XYZ file of C-alpha atoms in Angstrom:
426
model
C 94.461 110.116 118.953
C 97.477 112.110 119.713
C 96.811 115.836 118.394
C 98.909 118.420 118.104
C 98.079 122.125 116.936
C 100.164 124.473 115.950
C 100.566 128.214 115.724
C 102.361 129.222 112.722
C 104.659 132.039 113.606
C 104.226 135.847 111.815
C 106.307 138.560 111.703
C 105.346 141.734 113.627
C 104.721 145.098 112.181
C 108.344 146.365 112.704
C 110.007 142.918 112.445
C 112.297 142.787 109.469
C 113.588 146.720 109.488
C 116.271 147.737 110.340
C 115.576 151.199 109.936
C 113.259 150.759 113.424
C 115.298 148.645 115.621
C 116.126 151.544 118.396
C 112.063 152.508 118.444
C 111.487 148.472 118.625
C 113.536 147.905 121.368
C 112.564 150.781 123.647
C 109.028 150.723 122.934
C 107.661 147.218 122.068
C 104.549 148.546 120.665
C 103.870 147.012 117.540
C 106.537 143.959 118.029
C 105.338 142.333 121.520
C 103.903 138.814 121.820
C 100.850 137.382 123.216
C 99.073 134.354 123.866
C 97.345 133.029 120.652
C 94.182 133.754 119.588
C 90.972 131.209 120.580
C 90.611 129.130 117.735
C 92.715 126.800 119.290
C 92.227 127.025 122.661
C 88.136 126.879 121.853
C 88.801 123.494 119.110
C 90.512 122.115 122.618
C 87.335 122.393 124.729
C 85.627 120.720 121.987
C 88.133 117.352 122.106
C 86.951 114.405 124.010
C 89.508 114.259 126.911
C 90.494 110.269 125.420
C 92.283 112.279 123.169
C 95.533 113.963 123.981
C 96.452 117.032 122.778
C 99.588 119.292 122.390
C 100.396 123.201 121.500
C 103.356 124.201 119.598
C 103.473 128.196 119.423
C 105.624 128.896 116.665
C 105.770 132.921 117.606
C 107.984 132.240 120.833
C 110.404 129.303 119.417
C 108.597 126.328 120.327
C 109.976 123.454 117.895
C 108.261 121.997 115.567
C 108.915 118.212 115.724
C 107.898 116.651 111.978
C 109.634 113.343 113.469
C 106.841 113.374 116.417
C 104.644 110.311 116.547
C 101.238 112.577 116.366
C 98.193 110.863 114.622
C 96.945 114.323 113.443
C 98.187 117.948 113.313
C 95.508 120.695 112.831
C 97.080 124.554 112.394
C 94.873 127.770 112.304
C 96.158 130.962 110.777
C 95.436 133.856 109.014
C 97.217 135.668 106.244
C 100.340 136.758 107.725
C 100.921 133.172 108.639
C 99.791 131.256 105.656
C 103.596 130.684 103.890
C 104.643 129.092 107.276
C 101.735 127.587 108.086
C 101.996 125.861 104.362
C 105.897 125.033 105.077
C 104.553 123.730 108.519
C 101.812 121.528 107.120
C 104.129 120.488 103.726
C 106.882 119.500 106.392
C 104.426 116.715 108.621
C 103.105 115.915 105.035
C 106.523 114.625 103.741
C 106.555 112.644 107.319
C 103.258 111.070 106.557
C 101.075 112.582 109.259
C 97.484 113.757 108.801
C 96.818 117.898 108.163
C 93.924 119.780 108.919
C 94.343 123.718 108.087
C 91.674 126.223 109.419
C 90.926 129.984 110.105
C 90.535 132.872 108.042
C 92.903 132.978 105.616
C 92.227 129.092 104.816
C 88.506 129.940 105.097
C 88.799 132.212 102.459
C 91.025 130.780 99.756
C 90.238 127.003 100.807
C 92.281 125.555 97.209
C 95.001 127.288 98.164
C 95.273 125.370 101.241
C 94.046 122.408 100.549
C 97.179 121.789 98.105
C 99.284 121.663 101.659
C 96.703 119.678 103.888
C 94.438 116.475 103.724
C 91.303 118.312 105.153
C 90.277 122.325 105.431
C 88.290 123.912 107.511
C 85.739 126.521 106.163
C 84.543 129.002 108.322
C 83.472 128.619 112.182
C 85.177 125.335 113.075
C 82.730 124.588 116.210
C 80.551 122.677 113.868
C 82.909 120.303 112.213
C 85.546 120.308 114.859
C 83.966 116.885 115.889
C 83.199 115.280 112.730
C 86.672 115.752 111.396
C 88.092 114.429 114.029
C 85.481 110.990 113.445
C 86.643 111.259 110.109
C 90.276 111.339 111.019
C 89.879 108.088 113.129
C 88.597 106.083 110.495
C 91.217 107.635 107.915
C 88.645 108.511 105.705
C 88.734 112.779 106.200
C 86.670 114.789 103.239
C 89.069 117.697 101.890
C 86.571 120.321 102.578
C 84.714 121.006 105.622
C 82.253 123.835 106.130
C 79.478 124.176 108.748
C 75.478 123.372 107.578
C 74.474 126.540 109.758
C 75.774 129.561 111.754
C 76.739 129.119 115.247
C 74.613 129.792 118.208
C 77.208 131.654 120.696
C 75.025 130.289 123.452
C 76.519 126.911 122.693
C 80.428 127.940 122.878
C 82.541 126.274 125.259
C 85.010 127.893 127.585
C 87.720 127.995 125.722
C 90.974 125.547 127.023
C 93.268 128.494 127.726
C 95.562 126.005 129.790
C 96.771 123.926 126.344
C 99.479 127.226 126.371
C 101.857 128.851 128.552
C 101.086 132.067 129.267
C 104.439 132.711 130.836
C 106.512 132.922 127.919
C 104.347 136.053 126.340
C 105.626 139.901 126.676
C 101.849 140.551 127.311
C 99.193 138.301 129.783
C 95.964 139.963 128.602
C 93.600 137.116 127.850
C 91.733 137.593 124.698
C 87.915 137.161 125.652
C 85.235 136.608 122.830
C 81.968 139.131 123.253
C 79.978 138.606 119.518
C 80.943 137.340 115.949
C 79.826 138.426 112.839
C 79.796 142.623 111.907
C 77.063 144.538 109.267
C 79.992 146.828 108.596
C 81.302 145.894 105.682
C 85.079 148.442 106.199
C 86.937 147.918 103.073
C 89.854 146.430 105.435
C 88.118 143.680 107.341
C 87.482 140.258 106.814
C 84.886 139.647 109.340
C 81.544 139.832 107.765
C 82.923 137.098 104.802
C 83.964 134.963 107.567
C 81.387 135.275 110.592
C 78.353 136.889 108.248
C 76.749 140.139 108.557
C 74.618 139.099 110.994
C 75.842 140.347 114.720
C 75.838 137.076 117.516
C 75.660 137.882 120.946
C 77.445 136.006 123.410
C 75.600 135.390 126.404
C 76.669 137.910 129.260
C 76.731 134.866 131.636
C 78.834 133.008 129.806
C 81.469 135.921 129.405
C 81.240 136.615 133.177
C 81.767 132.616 133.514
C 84.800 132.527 131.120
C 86.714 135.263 132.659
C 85.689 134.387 136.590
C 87.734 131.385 135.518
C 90.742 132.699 134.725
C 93.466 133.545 137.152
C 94.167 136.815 135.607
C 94.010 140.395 135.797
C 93.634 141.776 131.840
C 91.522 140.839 129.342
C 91.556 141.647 126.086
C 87.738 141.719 124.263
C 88.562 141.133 120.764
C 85.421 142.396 118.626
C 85.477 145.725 118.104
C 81.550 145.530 117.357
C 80.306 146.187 120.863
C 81.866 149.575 120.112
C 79.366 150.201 117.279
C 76.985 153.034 117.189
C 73.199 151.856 118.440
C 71.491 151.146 121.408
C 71.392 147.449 121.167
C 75.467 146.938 121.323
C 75.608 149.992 123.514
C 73.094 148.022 125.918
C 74.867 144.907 125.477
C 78.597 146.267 126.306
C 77.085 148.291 129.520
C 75.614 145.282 130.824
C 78.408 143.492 130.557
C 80.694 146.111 132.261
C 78.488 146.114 135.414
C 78.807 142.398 135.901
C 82.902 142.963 135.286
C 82.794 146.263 137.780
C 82.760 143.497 140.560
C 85.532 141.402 139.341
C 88.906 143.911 139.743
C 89.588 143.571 136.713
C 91.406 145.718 133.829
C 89.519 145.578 130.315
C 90.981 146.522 126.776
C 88.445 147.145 124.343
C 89.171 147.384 120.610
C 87.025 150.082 118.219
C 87.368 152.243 114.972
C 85.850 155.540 114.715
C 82.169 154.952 114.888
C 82.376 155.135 118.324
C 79.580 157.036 120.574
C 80.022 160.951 121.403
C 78.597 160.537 125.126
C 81.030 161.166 127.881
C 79.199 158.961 130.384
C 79.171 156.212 128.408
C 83.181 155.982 129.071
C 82.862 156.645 132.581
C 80.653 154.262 132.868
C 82.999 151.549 130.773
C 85.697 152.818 132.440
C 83.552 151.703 136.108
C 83.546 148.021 134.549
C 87.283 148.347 134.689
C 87.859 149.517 131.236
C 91.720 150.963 130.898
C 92.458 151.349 127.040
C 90.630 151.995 123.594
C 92.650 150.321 120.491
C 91.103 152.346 118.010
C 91.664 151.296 113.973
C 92.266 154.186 111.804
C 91.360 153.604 107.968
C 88.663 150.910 107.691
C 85.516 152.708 108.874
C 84.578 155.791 106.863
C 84.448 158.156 110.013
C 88.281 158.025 110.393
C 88.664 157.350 106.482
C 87.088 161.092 106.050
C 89.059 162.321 109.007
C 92.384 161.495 107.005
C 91.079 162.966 103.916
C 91.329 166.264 102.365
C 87.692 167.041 103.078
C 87.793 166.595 106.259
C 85.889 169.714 107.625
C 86.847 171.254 111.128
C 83.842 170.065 112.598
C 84.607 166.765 112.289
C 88.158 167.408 112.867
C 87.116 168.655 115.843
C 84.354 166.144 116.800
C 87.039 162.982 116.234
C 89.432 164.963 118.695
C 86.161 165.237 121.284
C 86.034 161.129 121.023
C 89.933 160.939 122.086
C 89.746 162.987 125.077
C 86.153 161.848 126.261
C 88.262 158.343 126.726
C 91.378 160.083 128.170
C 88.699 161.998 130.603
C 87.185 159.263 131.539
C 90.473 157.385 132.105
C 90.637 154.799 129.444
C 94.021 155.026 127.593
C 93.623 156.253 123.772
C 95.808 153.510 121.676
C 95.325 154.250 118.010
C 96.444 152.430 115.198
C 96.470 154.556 111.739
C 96.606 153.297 108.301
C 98.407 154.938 105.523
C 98.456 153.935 101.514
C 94.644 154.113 101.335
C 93.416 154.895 98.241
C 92.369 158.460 98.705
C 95.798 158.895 100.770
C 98.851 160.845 99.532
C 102.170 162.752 100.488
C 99.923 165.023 102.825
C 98.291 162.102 104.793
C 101.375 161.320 106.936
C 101.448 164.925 108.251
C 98.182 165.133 109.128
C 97.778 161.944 111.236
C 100.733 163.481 112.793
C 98.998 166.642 113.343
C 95.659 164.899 114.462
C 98.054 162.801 117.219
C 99.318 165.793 118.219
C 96.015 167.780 118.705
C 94.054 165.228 119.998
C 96.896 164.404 122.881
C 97.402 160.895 121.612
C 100.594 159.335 123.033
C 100.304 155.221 122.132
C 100.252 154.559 118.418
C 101.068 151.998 115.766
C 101.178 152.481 111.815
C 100.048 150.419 109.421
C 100.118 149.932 105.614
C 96.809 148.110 103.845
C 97.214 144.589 102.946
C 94.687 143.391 100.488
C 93.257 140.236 102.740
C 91.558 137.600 100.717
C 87.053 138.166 101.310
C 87.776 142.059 101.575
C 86.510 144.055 99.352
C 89.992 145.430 99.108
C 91.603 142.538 98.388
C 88.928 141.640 96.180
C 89.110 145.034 94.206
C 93.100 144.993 94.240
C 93.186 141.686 93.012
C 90.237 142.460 90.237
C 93.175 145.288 89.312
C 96.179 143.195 88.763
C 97.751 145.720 92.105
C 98.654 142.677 94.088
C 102.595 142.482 93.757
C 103.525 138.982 94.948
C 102.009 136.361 97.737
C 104.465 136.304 99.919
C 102.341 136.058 102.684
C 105.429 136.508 105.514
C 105.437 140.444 104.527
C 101.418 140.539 104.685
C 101.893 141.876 107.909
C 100.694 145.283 107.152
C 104.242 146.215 107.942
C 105.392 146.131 104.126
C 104.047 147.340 100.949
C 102.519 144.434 99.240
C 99.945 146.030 96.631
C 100.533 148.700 94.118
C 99.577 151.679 95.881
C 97.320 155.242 93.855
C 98.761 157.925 96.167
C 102.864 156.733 96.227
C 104.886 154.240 94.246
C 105.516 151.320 96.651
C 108.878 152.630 98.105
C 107.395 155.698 99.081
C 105.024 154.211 101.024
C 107.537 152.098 102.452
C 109.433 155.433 103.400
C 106.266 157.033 104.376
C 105.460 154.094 106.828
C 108.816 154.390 108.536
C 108.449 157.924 108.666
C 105.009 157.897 110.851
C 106.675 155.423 113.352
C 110.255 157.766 113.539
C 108.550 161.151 113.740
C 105.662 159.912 116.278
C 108.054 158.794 118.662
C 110.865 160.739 117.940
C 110.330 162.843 121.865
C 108.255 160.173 123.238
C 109.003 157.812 126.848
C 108.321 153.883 126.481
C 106.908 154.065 130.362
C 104.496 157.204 129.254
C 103.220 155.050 125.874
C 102.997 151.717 127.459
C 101.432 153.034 130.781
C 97.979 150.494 130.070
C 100.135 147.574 129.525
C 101.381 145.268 132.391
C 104.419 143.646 130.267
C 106.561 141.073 131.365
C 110.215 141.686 131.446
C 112.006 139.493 128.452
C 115.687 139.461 127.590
């Protein structure tokens, strides 16, 4: 069969205001592009080689050909990409090809998308990846597939990074899978509804393997469990940052607050080649308190301690804070300003809260009659799309463009992108 998966294009945090333009074009942070993440690439390992198969990437202006003679067409997205991925998938309907939707946001409202596709995917795709495309063969696909049991990491394949371009991307930093799966259930996060509670290990060698075979320099580990507190994913991460220590090699890791208070344990990421920390304000309670107006100076203190024991150790702080949580109000956007400020932070993004279908935000602002529409294109945690408790919606809006204007209002792009090797793009 002739195959041809698709990457429904999203619009970026800042994309669609005006209002940011200047800060967007001088800084790029929050509006760069990247290569896709490994749902595809990983489905592409898994395809006999008698098959051909073909990437569009919607996010850099690849076309999407409905005319093409393509036997099926299989698209994975989540949220922010569901109303083009639908307008994709209605479009090669209309032409009579076969459509297979997958990834989160299908994984979690599966009717919804199977009333734009002849198949979904539910959940982890490894284990059906092959059946459906048996099934597709003999034109006889079920409209709902979901795996009989949870996926043994030690099983993935190396995912088929070559099926894109990497050239055409503001950013080269290869995303690299570590574990799946998360016993944090953050009020944000749709990981433990997707992967399970239930924290999978991917086998160090197989990591090592993965990025020995890449002809690149930055890699980009995606799962911002390793970070958790414990010894077993403290273990795990350390072991896997000796191995990469040999490999020259930069390394940007993703956490939220629950991160460890022990100095050495950033030099010694920092040793594996470790050169930023994308930290998520707003879905774990540690940074959730932080924001809050009982945050005591202790912990005020304490959360400060965690920013510069990465900035000591020479990992770059990156922080991404939320703002329209419920607890939050007009005095929030000061004091993430404030907490910036004292903790020396100089690389941030802002988000607002977008209630993602299987969180138990979504679930609870949905339960409420808060959602306001489903326009999924302004899901992109850029835009107000739930009724907030603190603010009406526009003043959260306002609020929103206020944290990105006042935070770097003094600041230089080459001091706030100093971890990122970016390609230059007209």
């Amino acid at each position: 069969m002739k195959i041809r998966f698709i990457y429904p294009r999203f619009r970026k945090f800042l994309e669609g205001h005006p209002e940011l333009d200047e800060l967007v074009r001088r800084h790029l942070v929050g509006n760069y592009t990247m290569p896709p993440s490994l749902a595809i690439p990983i489905l592409a390992s898994l395809t006999d080689s008698r098959h051909e198969m073909l990437l569009t990437d919607d996010n850099i202006g690849q076309p999407v050909d409905y005319g093409e003679d393509v036997d099926l067409v299989a698209v994975s997205f989540f949220t922010p990409q569901a109303s083009r991925a639908y307008e994709i998938a209605d479009g090669f309907r209309a032409a009579g090809k076969t459509v297979v939707l997958g990834g989160i946001h299908p994984s979690l409202r599966p009717h919804e998308a199977r009333e734009h596709a002849d198949a979904v995917c539910v959940g982890e795709g490894e284990g059906v990846w092959r059946r459906i495309l048996a099934d597709a063969e003999r034109g006889m696909l079920e409209p709902i597939y979901t795996p009989d049991k949870t996926y043994n990491l030690a099983d993935a394949p190396i995912p088929r990074r070559d099926i894109f371009s990497d050239n055409d991307y503001h950013w080269d930093a290869h995303l690299v899978m570590t574990t799946r799966g998360c016993p944090v259930r953050c009020e944000g996060c749709p990981v433990p509804e997707k992967e399970g509670t239930k924290v999978r290990l991917r086998p160090i060698d197989d990591i090592i393997e993965d990025i020995r075979g890449m002809p690149y320099k930055e890699f980009y580990f995606t799962d911002d469990t390793v970070m958790l507190p414990g010894k077993k994913y403290q273990n795990y991460l350390l072991k896997i940052m000796e191995r990469t220590a040999e490999l020259d090699i930069r390394i940007f890791l993703a956490s939220t607050m629950m991160m460890i208070p022990s100095p050495e344990f950033y030099r010694r990421l920092h040793a594996g080649g470790a050169v930023s920390m994308y930290t998520v304000f707003g879905f774990d309670r540690n940074s959730r308190r932080l924001l809050s107006d009982e945050c005591t100076r202790r912990e005020w203190r304490e959360a400060i301690d965690l920013v510069r024991m990465n900035e000591d150790a020479g990992i770059h702080f990156f922080a991404s804070f939320g703002i329209g949580f419920d607890e939050h109000n007009e005095r929030t956007a000061d004091r993430i300003l404030k907490f910036a400020g004292d903790a020396g932070i100089d690389c941030a993004e802002f988000y607002i809260p977008a209630p993602f279908p299987g969180t138990p935000f979504g679930i609870a602002a949905e339960n409420q009659g808060r959602i306001l529409h489903r326009d999924y294109r302004l899901w992109n945690t850029g835009n107000v799309v739930f009724r907030p408790r603190g603010f009406s919606p526009d003043q959260l809006q306002q609020t929103f463009f206020y944290l990105w204007k006042e935070f770097y209002r003094d600041k230089e792009p080459q001091e706030t992108l100093k971890s990122f090797t970016l390609n230059k793009h007209e």
